[in-house]
Structure formats: C-alpha cells, structure tokens
Amino acid sequence: ASEGRELLLNKTMTTLGKPGSQVAVINKRPNGYFITHVGGNNHPVVNGEIIGAQAYALNNQDVIELAGTKMEFHLA
C-alpha cells in the first residue's frame, strides 16, 4: 500500500501516473510548482476540479487525483 508515502519533487520535472491510462508531469519553476496533463484520456483532478490542457499552478495542501491515486501536495 502507498498510503502515507512521500514523493520528493527534487527534480525540475517529475512524471506521475500510469502510461496508457493517465500521465501528468509536475514541473518546478522559479514561480512555483505546476501540474500538466501529458497523456491518457482522463485529465488529472486537483481539489475536485478536472484540469485542462494548460499547466495548473499547485498550492500547498492541494489534493491531486491521478490514475486512481489520491495525493496531497505540500510545499516544504
């Protein structure tokens, strides 16, 4: 089980999801972290809202749902 696990976003770009199903990238930029849908029929959901094709700015404690997994984003 992955409950309670942490994924450190220490790279400029971190890929999440399941190829062929739903894939997103979280980019670290000078002005913050952004999530972008890059593959699959279903777009990621942030705080209950489906994000579009544009990069979506992440805020502390945003809840991301992707490929059947729910995770919470935390700024360190």
CSV table of C-alpha atoms in Angstrom, one decimal, residues 4-75:
chain,number,residue,atom,x,y,z
A,4,GLY,CA,1.4,7.7,3.9
A,5,ARG,CA,4.3,7.6,1.4
A,6,GLU,CA,6.1,10.7,0.4
A,7,LEU,CA,7.4,11.5,-3.1
A,8,LEU,CA,10.1,14.3,-3.0
A,9,LEU,CA,9.9,16.6,-6.0
A,10,ASN,CA,13.6,17.3,-6.1
A,11,LYS,CA,13.9,17.3,-9.9
A,12,THR,CA,12.8,20.0,-12.4
A,13,MET,CA,10.3,17.6,-13.8
A,14,THR,CA,8.6,14.6,-12.1
A,15,THR,CA,6.3,12.3,-14.1
A,16,LEU,CA,3.3,10.7,-12.3
A,17,GLY,CA,0.6,8.2,-13.4
A,18,LYS,CA,0.1,5.1,-15.4
A,19,PRO,CA,1.2,5.0,-19.1
A,20,GLY,CA,-1.7,4.3,-21.4
A,21,SER,CA,-4.2,5.4,-18.7
A,22,GLN,CA,-3.3,8.8,-17.2
A,23,VAL,CA,0.0,10.6,-17.1
A,24,ALA,CA,0.9,14.0,-15.7
A,25,VAL,CA,4.1,16.0,-15.1
A,26,ILE,CA,4.8,18.3,-12.1
A,27,ASN,CA,7.3,21.0,-13.1
A,28,LYS,CA,9.3,23.0,-10.6
A,29,ARG,CA,9.6,26.6,-12.0
A,30,PRO,CA,11.0,29.8,-10.5
A,31,ASN,CA,7.4,30.9,-9.6
A,32,GLY,CA,6.2,27.6,-8.1
A,33,TYR,CA,5.1,24.1,-9.0
A,34,PHE,CA,2.8,23.3,-11.9
A,35,ILE,CA,1.0,20.1,-12.9
A,36,THR,CA,0.3,19.4,-16.6
A,37,HIS,CA,-1.7,16.6,-18.2
A,38,VAL,CA,0.6,14.8,-20.8
A,39,GLY,CA,-1.2,11.5,-21.7
A,40,GLY,CA,-4.2,9.3,-21.4
A,41,ASN,CA,-7.9,10.0,-21.8
A,42,ASN,CA,-8.5,11.3,-18.3
A,43,HIS,CA,-7.1,14.5,-17.1
A,44,PRO,CA,-5.8,14.9,-13.5
A,45,VAL,CA,-8.2,16.3,-10.9
A,46,VAL,CA,-7.0,18.9,-8.4
A,47,ASN,CA,-9.2,19.8,-5.4
A,48,GLY,CA,-12.2,18.1,-7.2
A,49,GLU,CA,-11.7,20.1,-10.4
A,50,ILE,CA,-10.6,18.5,-13.7
A,51,ILE,CA,-7.6,20.4,-15.0
A,52,GLY,CA,-7.4,21.3,-18.7
A,53,ALA,CA,-4.5,21.1,-21.1
A,54,GLN,CA,-2.7,24.1,-19.6
A,55,ALA,CA,-0.3,24.0,-16.7
A,56,TYR,CA,-2.1,24.3,-13.4
A,57,ALA,CA,-0.3,26.1,-10.5
A,58,LEU,CA,-0.2,23.9,-7.4
A,59,ASN,CA,-0.7,25.4,-3.9
A,60,ASN,CA,0.2,23.9,-0.5
A,61,GLN,CA,-2.2,21.1,0.5
A,62,ASP,CA,-3.8,20.8,-2.9
A,63,VAL,CA,-5.3,17.3,-3.4
A,64,ILE,CA,-4.3,15.6,-6.7
A,65,GLU,CA,-6.2,12.6,-8.1
A,66,LEU,CA,-4.3,10.7,-10.8
A,67,ALA,CA,-4.6,7.2,-12.2
A,68,GLY,CA,-6.7,6.0,-9.2
A,69,THR,CA,-4.4,7.5,-6.6
A,70,LYS,CA,-5.2,10.5,-4.4
A,71,MET,CA,-2.2,12.5,-3.0
A,72,GLU,CA,-1.7,15.8,-1.2
A,73,PHE,CA,0.8,18.4,-2.4
A,74,HIS,CA,2.9,20.0,0.3
A,75,LEU,CA,5.4,22.9,0.0
